Coordinates of C-alpha atoms and ligand atoms in Angstrom, one line a residue:
X1 CA 140.6 18.8 121.1
X2 CA 141.6 17.1 117.4
X3 CA 144.8 18.2 116.1
X4 CA 144.7 20.4 112.6
X5 CA 146.3 19.5 109.2
X6 CA 148.7 20.9 108.5
X7 CA 150.7 19.1 106.0
X8 CA 150.1 19.2 102.6
X9 CA 148.7 16.2 100.8
X10 CA 150.6 14.1 98.6
X11 CA 150.1 14.6 94.9
X12 CA 146.3 13.4 94.0
X13 CA 144.4 12.8 90.8
X14 CA 141.8 15.3 91.0
X15 CA 138.9 16.0 88.2
X16 CA 137.1 18.6 88.8
X17 CA 133.1 19.3 87.2
X18 CA 132.0 22.1 85.8
X19 CA 133.1 25.1 83.1
X20 CA 132.8 27.9 84.8
X21 CA 135.0 30.5 86.7
X22 CA 133.8 28.8 89.9
X23 CA 135.8 26.1 88.1
X24 CA 138.7 28.2 87.3
X25 CA 139.4 28.7 90.8
X26 CA 139.2 25.4 92.2
X27 CA 141.8 23.8 89.9
X28 CA 143.6 27.4 90.4
X29 CA 143.5 26.4 94.5
X30 CA 143.9 22.7 94.1
X31 CA 147.1 23.1 91.0
X32 CA 150.0 21.1 91.8
X33 CA 148.2 18.1 91.6
X34 CA 147.7 15.8 88.9
X35 CA 144.0 18.2 87.9
X36 CA 141.8 16.8 85.3
X37 CA 138.2 19.3 84.1
X38 CA 135.5 18.2 82.3
X39 CA 134.2 20.3 80.3
X40 CA 135.9 22.9 81.5
X41 CA 136.6 25.9 78.7
X42 CA 139.4 27.2 77.0
X43 CA 141.2 29.7 79.5
X44 CA 141.6 25.8 81.9
X45 CA 144.1 24.2 79.6
X46 CA 147.0 25.4 81.7
X47 CA 145.8 24.4 85.1
X48 CA 144.2 21.1 83.7
X49 CA 143.8 18.3 81.1
X50 CA 140.4 19.0 79.4
X51 CA 138.4 16.7 78.9
X52 CA 134.8 17.2 76.6
X53 CA 132.3 15.0 78.4
X54 CA 128.7 15.5 79.4
X55 CA 129.5 17.4 83.1
X56 CA 124.8 15.9 83.2
X57 CA 125.5 12.8 82.5
X58 CA 126.7 10.6 85.4
X59 CA 128.0 7.8 82.4
X60 CA 130.5 10.1 80.9
X61 CA 131.6 11.0 84.6
X62 CA 132.0 7.8 86.0
X63 CA 133.3 7.2 82.7
X64 CA 135.3 9.1 82.8
X65 CA 136.7 9.5 86.1
X66 CA 137.7 5.6 85.9
X67 CA 140.1 6.1 82.8
X68 CA 141.3 9.2 84.8
X69 CA 142.2 7.2 87.8
X70 CA 140.7 9.7 89.6
X71 CA 141.2 9.8 93.6
X72 CA 138.7 12.7 94.8
X73 CA 136.0 13.9 92.5
X74 CA 135.3 17.7 92.7
X75 CA 131.2 18.1 91.1
X76 CA 131.2 22.4 90.7
X77 CA 127.4 23.2 89.4
X78 CA 124.6 22.4 90.3
X79 CA 122.9 20.7 87.3
X80 CA 125.7 17.0 87.4
X81 CA 124.4 17.1 91.8
X82 CA 120.6 17.0 90.9
X83 CA 121.2 14.8 87.8
X84 CA 122.8 12.3 90.4
X85 CA 126.2 12.4 89.4
X86 CA 128.2 12.1 92.8
X87 CA 125.8 8.7 93.3
X88 CA 127.5 7.1 90.4
X89 CA 130.3 7.9 91.4
X90 CA 130.1 7.2 94.7
X91 CA 128.5 3.8 93.8
X92 CA 131.8 3.1 91.3
X93 CA 134.2 3.5 94.6
X94 CA 135.1 7.4 93.9
X95 CA 135.4 10.0 97.0
X96 CA 133.1 12.1 95.4
X97 CA 132.9 16.4 96.7
X98 CA 129.4 17.2 96.4
X99 CA 125.5 15.8 97.7
X100 CA 123.9 13.7 96.8
X101 CA 121.2 13.6 94.6
X102 CA 118.6 13.1 97.7
X103 CA 120.5 15.7 99.7
X104 CA 121.2 18.4 96.8
X105 CA 117.3 19.3 97.0
X106 CA 118.0 21.6 99.5
X107 CA 119.0 23.8 95.8
X108 CA 116.4 21.3 93.2
X109 CA 114.4 22.2 95.3
X110 CA 112.7 25.3 96.7
X111 CA 109.5 23.0 98.2
X112 CA 112.1 20.6 100.1
X113 CA 114.3 23.5 101.1
X114 CA 111.1 25.6 102.9
X115 CA 110.0 22.2 104.7
X116 CA 113.7 21.7 106.4
X117 CA 113.9 24.6 107.2
X118 CA 110.4 24.7 108.5
X119 CA 111.8 21.5 110.3
X120 CA 115.4 23.0 111.7
X121 CA 113.5 25.8 112.3
X122 CA 115.7 28.1 110.7
X123 CA 114.3 32.0 110.2
X124 CA 113.0 32.4 105.9
X125 CA 111.3 34.0 103.4
X126 CA 107.7 33.1 104.1
X127 CA 106.5 31.6 100.5
X128 CA 103.6 30.3 97.8
X129 CA 104.0 28.4 94.7
X130 CA 101.9 28.6 92.1
X131 CA 102.2 26.5 89.1
X132 CA 98.6 27.2 87.2
X133 CA 98.3 31.1 84.6
X134 CA 95.1 32.1 86.4
X135 CA 96.6 31.6 90.1
X136 CA 99.2 34.2 89.8
X137 CA 97.2 37.8 89.8
X138 CA 95.5 36.3 93.4
X139 CA 98.8 34.9 94.9
X140 CA 100.2 38.0 93.9
X141 CA 97.8 40.2 96.3
X142 CA 98.9 38.6 99.2
X143 CA 102.7 40.1 98.1
X144 CA 104.5 43.3 97.4
X145 CA 105.3 46.5 97.1
X146 CA 108.4 44.5 96.5
X147 CA 107.8 41.7 94.4
X148 CA 110.3 38.1 94.7
X149 CA 109.5 35.4 92.1
X150 CA 111.8 32.4 91.0
X151 CA 112.1 30.1 88.5
X152 CA 111.4 27.0 90.5
X153 CA 113.3 24.8 88.2
X154 CA 117.5 25.0 88.9
X155 CA 118.0 28.5 87.0
X156 CA 121.5 28.6 88.4
X157 CA 120.2 32.3 90.3
X158 CA 119.5 33.3 87.3
X159 CA 115.8 33.2 87.5
X160 CA 114.6 35.1 89.3
X161 CA 113.0 39.0 89.0
X162 CA 112.8 40.8 92.2
X163 CA 110.3 44.1 91.1
X164 CA 108.6 46.6 92.3
X165 CA 106.0 46.3 89.1
X166 CA 103.3 44.7 89.8
X167 CA 103.1 43.7 86.3
X168 CA 106.8 42.9 85.5
X169 CA 106.7 40.3 88.2
X170 CA 103.3 38.6 86.4
X171 CA 105.1 38.3 83.0
X172 CA 107.9 36.7 85.1
X173 CA 105.8 34.5 86.5
X174 CA 103.6 33.9 83.4
X175 CA 107.1 32.9 81.6
X176 CA 108.4 30.6 83.9
X177 CA 105.3 28.3 83.9
X178 CA 104.8 28.3 80.0
X179 CA 108.5 27.0 80.4
X180 CA 106.8 24.0 82.6
X181 CA 107.9 25.3 86.1
X182 CA 106.2 26.1 88.8
X183 CA 106.7 29.8 90.3
X184 CA 107.5 30.3 93.9
X185 CA 106.5 33.9 95.2
X186 CA 108.4 35.1 98.2
X187 CA 108.2 38.0 100.5
X188 CA 110.9 40.4 100.6
X189 CA 113.4 39.9 102.9
X190 CA 114.9 43.6 104.2
X191 CA 118.5 44.3 105.1
X192 CA 122.4 43.3 103.0
X193 CA 122.8 40.1 101.3
X194 CA 125.8 37.7 102.7
X195 CA 126.9 34.5 100.4
X196 CA 127.9 32.2 103.3
X197 CA 130.4 28.9 102.4
X198 CA 130.0 26.0 104.3
X199 CA 132.2 22.5 103.9
X200 CA 129.5 20.2 105.3
X201 CA 130.2 16.4 106.7
X202 CA 126.2 15.0 107.9
X203 CA 127.1 17.4 111.0
X204 CA 130.2 18.9 110.9
X205 CA 130.0 22.3 109.8
X206 CA 133.8 24.3 108.8
X207 CA 132.9 28.1 107.1
X208 CA 134.3 30.0 105.0
X209 CA 134.7 33.3 104.9
X210 CA 131.4 35.4 104.1
X211 CA 131.0 37.1 100.7
X212 CA 128.6 39.6 98.9
X213 CA 127.6 39.0 95.7
X214 CA 126.3 41.7 93.4
X215 CA 123.2 41.1 91.3
X216 CA 121.9 42.8 88.9
X217 CA 123.5 43.6 86.0
X218 CA 124.6 47.3 86.0
X219 CA 125.8 50.2 88.4
X220 CA 123.9 51.0 91.0
X221 CA 121.6 47.0 91.4
X222 CA 120.0 48.5 88.1
X223 CA 118.8 46.6 85.3
X224 CA 118.4 43.0 85.5
X225 CA 119.2 39.9 87.7
X226 CA 122.2 38.0 86.4
X227 CA 125.1 34.7 88.1
X228 CA 126.7 37.6 89.9
X229 CA 128.7 40.8 88.4
X230 CA 131.2 41.0 90.9
X231 CA 132.2 39.9 94.6
X232 CA 134.5 40.7 97.9
X233 CA 135.0 38.7 100.3
X234 CA 135.0 39.0 103.9
X235 CA 132.4 41.6 105.1
X236 CA 133.6 44.9 106.8
X237 CA 130.1 45.9 108.3
X238 CA 129.1 42.3 109.1
X239 CA 128.6 42.1 112.6
X240 CA 131.6 39.9 114.4
X241 CA 129.6 37.2 115.5
X242 CA 128.2 37.4 111.9
X243 CA 129.2 34.0 110.7
X244 CA 129.3 31.8 114.0
X245 CA 125.5 32.8 114.0
X246 CA 124.8 31.7 110.6
X247 CA 126.5 28.4 111.9
X248 CA 124.7 27.7 114.7
X249 CA 121.4 29.4 113.8
X250 CA 121.2 28.2 109.7
X251 CA 123.8 25.8 109.0
X252 CA 124.3 23.4 111.7
X253 CA 120.1 23.1 112.1
X254 CA 120.1 22.2 108.8
X255 CA 122.7 19.8 108.4
X256 CA 121.1 18.2 111.3
X257 CA 117.9 18.2 109.7
X258 CA 119.2 16.5 106.2
X259 CA 120.9 13.5 108.9
X260 CA 117.7 12.9 111.0
X261 CA 116.5 12.7 107.3
X262 CA 118.6 9.9 106.3
X263 CA 120.1 12.0 103.3
X264 CA 123.4 13.4 105.1
X265 CA 124.8 16.1 103.3
X266 CA 128.8 16.2 102.2
X267 CA 129.7 18.9 100.1
X268 CA 129.2 22.8 100.2
X269 CA 126.6 24.5 101.7
X270 CA 125.5 27.5 100.1
X271 CA 123.3 29.8 102.2
X272 CA 122.2 32.9 100.8
X273 CA 121.2 35.3 103.2
X274 CA 119.5 38.7 104.0
X275 CA 121.1 40.0 107.0
X276 CA 117.8 42.3 108.8
X277 CA 116.8 43.1 112.0
X278 CA 117.4 40.1 113.5
X279 CA 120.0 39.0 111.9
X280 CA 120.2 36.2 109.1
X281 CA 117.4 34.9 107.2
X282 CA 117.5 32.4 104.0
X283 CA 117.1 34.0 100.9
X284 CA 117.8 30.8 99.3
X285 CA 120.8 27.7 99.4
X286 CA 122.6 26.2 96.8
X287 CA 123.9 22.7 96.8
X288 CA 127.7 23.9 95.6
X289 CA 130.2 27.2 95.4
X290 CA 129.3 30.3 94.3
X291 CA 130.1 32.3 91.8
X292 CA 131.5 34.3 91.7
X293 CA 131.7 34.8 95.6
X294 CA 134.2 31.4 95.4
X295 CA 136.6 33.5 92.6
X296 CA 136.9 35.6 95.8
X297 CA 137.0 33.7 98.9
X298 CA 139.3 30.9 97.8
X299 CA 142.4 33.7 96.6
X300 CA 142.7 34.1 100.9
X301 CA 142.8 30.4 102.0
X302 CA 145.3 29.3 103.1
X303 CA 144.3 26.1 103.8
X304 CA 145.3 23.1 101.1
X305 CA 142.0 23.2 98.8
X306 CA 142.5 19.7 97.9
X307 CA 143.3 19.1 102.1
X308 CA 139.5 20.8 102.8
X309 CA 137.6 19.1 99.7
X310 CA 139.3 15.4 100.7
X311 CA 138.2 15.4 104.4
X312 CA 134.7 16.2 102.6
X313 CA 135.0 13.1 100.1
X314 CA 136.3 11.0 102.7
X315 CA 133.5 11.8 106.1
X316 CA 137.2 12.9 107.6
X317 CA 136.0 16.8 108.7
X318 CA 135.5 16.7 111.7
X319 CA 139.8 16.5 111.8
X320 CA 140.7 19.2 109.7
X321 CA 140.1 22.0 111.9
X322 CA 139.2 25.7 111.4
X323 CA 140.1 26.5 108.1
X324 CA 143.7 29.0 107.9
X325 CA 142.5 32.6 105.5
X326 CA 145.2 35.7 104.6
X327 CA 144.7 39.1 106.0
X328 CA 142.5 41.5 104.0
X329 CA 140.7 41.5 101.6
X330 CA 139.6 40.1 97.7
X331 CA 137.1 40.9 95.1
X332 CA 136.3 40.0 91.7
X333 CA 134.7 41.4 88.8
X334 CA 132.8 40.3 86.1
X335 CA 133.4 40.5 83.1
X336 CA 130.2 40.1 80.6
X337 CA 129.5 40.1 77.1
X338 CA 127.5 42.4 74.9
X339 CA 123.9 41.7 75.7
X340 CA 124.0 39.4 78.6
X341 CA 121.9 38.1 80.1
X342 CA 119.3 38.8 78.2
X343 CA 120.8 37.6 75.1
X344 CA 124.9 37.2 75.0
X345 CA 126.6 37.7 71.8
X346 CA 129.6 35.0 71.6
X347 CA 133.0 34.3 69.4
X348 CA 134.1 38.0 69.8
X349 CA 137.7 38.0 69.8
X350 CA 139.0 38.5 73.9
X351 CA 142.7 39.5 74.5
X352 CA 144.8 40.5 77.0
X353 CA 148.7 39.6 78.0
X354 CA 147.0 38.5 81.6
X355 CA 144.7 36.5 80.6
X356 CA 146.9 33.2 81.4
X357 CA 147.3 34.2 85.2
X358 CA 144.8 32.7 87.0
X359 CA 145.9 34.5 90.1
X360 CA 144.6 37.2 87.6
X361 CA 142.0 36.0 85.4
X362 CA 139.4 33.5 85.5
X363 CA 137.7 32.0 82.5
X364 CA 134.1 31.1 82.4
X365 CA 132.9 32.1 79.5
X366 CA 135.9 31.2 77.1
X367 CA 136.7 29.6 73.7
X368 CA 139.4 29.1 71.1
X369 CA 139.1 29.7 67.9
X370 CA 142.3 29.1 65.9
X371 CA 144.5 29.7 68.8
X372 CA 142.8 32.6 70.0
X373 CA 140.4 33.2 72.8
X374 CA 137.0 34.1 71.8
X375 CA 133.9 34.9 73.8
X376 CA 131.6 31.8 74.7
X377 CA 129.2 32.4 77.1
X378 CA 127.3 35.3 79.4
X379 CA 130.0 36.3 82.1
X380 CA 133.2 35.6 80.4
X381 CA 135.8 36.5 82.9
X382 CA 136.6 37.0 86.1
X383 CA 139.4 39.6 87.2
X384 CA 140.2 39.0 90.6
X385 CA 142.4 41.7 93.3
X386 CA 143.3 41.4 96.8
X387 CA 144.9 43.8 98.9
X388 CA 145.4 44.7 102.7
X389 CA 142.3 47.2 102.6
X390 CA 138.8 46.1 100.9
X391 CA 139.6 49.4 98.3
X392 CA 142.4 47.8 97.2
X393 CA 141.6 44.8 96.6
X394 CA 139.1 45.5 94.1
X395 CA 141.2 48.5 93.0
X396 CA 143.7 45.9 92.1
X397 CA 140.6 43.9 90.8
X398 CA 140.2 46.4 88.2
X399 CA 143.7 47.1 87.3
X400 CA 143.2 43.3 85.7
X401 CA 140.5 44.7 83.3
X402 CA 142.8 47.9 81.4
X403 CA 145.0 45.3 79.3
X404 CA 141.6 42.9 78.7
X405 CA 139.9 44.3 75.5
X406 CA 136.2 42.4 74.3
X407 CA 134.2 44.5 72.0
X408 CA 130.6 45.0 73.5
X409 CA 131.7 43.2 77.2
X410 CA 130.9 45.4 80.0
X411 CA 131.6 44.6 83.7
X412 CA 130.1 46.9 86.6
X413 CA 132.4 49.9 87.9
X414 CA 130.5 49.5 91.6
X415 CA 132.1 46.2 92.6
X416 CA 132.2 46.7 97.2
X417 CA 131.4 50.6 96.4
X418 CA 128.4 51.0 99.0
X419 CA 131.1 48.8 101.8
X420 CA 133.9 50.8 101.1
X421 CA 132.1 54.0 102.0
X422 CA 130.4 52.9 104.7
X423 CA 126.9 53.3 103.3
X424 CA 126.0 49.8 104.2
X425 CA 123.6 49.7 107.1
X426 CA 122.1 46.7 109.9
Ligands
LIG501 N1 126.5 34.0 93.7 C1 124.7 33.2 92.7 C2 125.1 32.1 92.2 O1 126.2 31.2 92.5 O2 124.1 31.5 92.4

């Protein structure tokens, strides 16, 4: 067995690409190093130098990496990955955490992901792609009573409608096709959702703690789908062998298949799963850390984050060993702007005495106006809590929101409640 890396790396210059709560959590986990972020948000300036650079431009990001002489570049969101930013950086000699453009197709193209899963023997929902308005009705006949209708372009987890209302399913399909993207209809997978993030370096897979997101906007899993309204980790209801089964049955076969196809994966592979009667079934893959689960998961990570990300970026993950975690639980609750997700209102004043403490509040859609914070996006910030029990972690996260003021802002009040009440059954 190889020895586990135990020492923190020397101070590094690290460039993080992105602007959300996930990237703020990454910066917080990397604090102590010289940090740069692009394009960033208003709350990140306490941890990193913020550079107003177009994150989706391979040329602009490579120029910035040269300017700051980055030793490691960490790419947060999917859009730069699918745009080939990691390829441009690697071509220029940088160590990059984030898959190549070709490998990021696991998120960028649902059809590619389904093909990889079929070759790798991974269990997933059956799916039909629809590209023409007059095909929608016939395709819907093959599904139901629960309809899963996905935008097959990049939608950051926000292009999915799950509904029992056939007309609502058809309306979403029409809207996606009119916007120029294909639609994917999928069979509904029964069972509670699991997000498992894995560091992947070729065939080496190192899992993080399993987490659960809450995708609907309102309490009781009502309202429209969002990017995620809150999350908790680990999952008290997941079988003891849950993570090892997901790694062995899903992530390792996919990692091997990617190597066999000559597009080895190097970055974070996010398996979005339903835990059904037979165990894990893949809902989707993402080529990046999830948001907001990352905010909770990284709150428990004891292994220096820079060691873990650098090991992937330098092709040495096999030498890292398992990650170390704090005991207990972590939770995050998203404060969203009025009108989110359809039409979030921006520019409202945001106040609170904890807004500059990233161990308590992580910024997502925030901006600065005349020296004060204002809302600048739909998901405005994430409150964080950790505790010996899940109930304590959730209570600590909600306590952080008590002093925060945002006109019209709202948050779900039932994050992790089903898990705390033992109401999640397998
Ligand atoms: N947690 C949902 C996402 O990151 O897409």
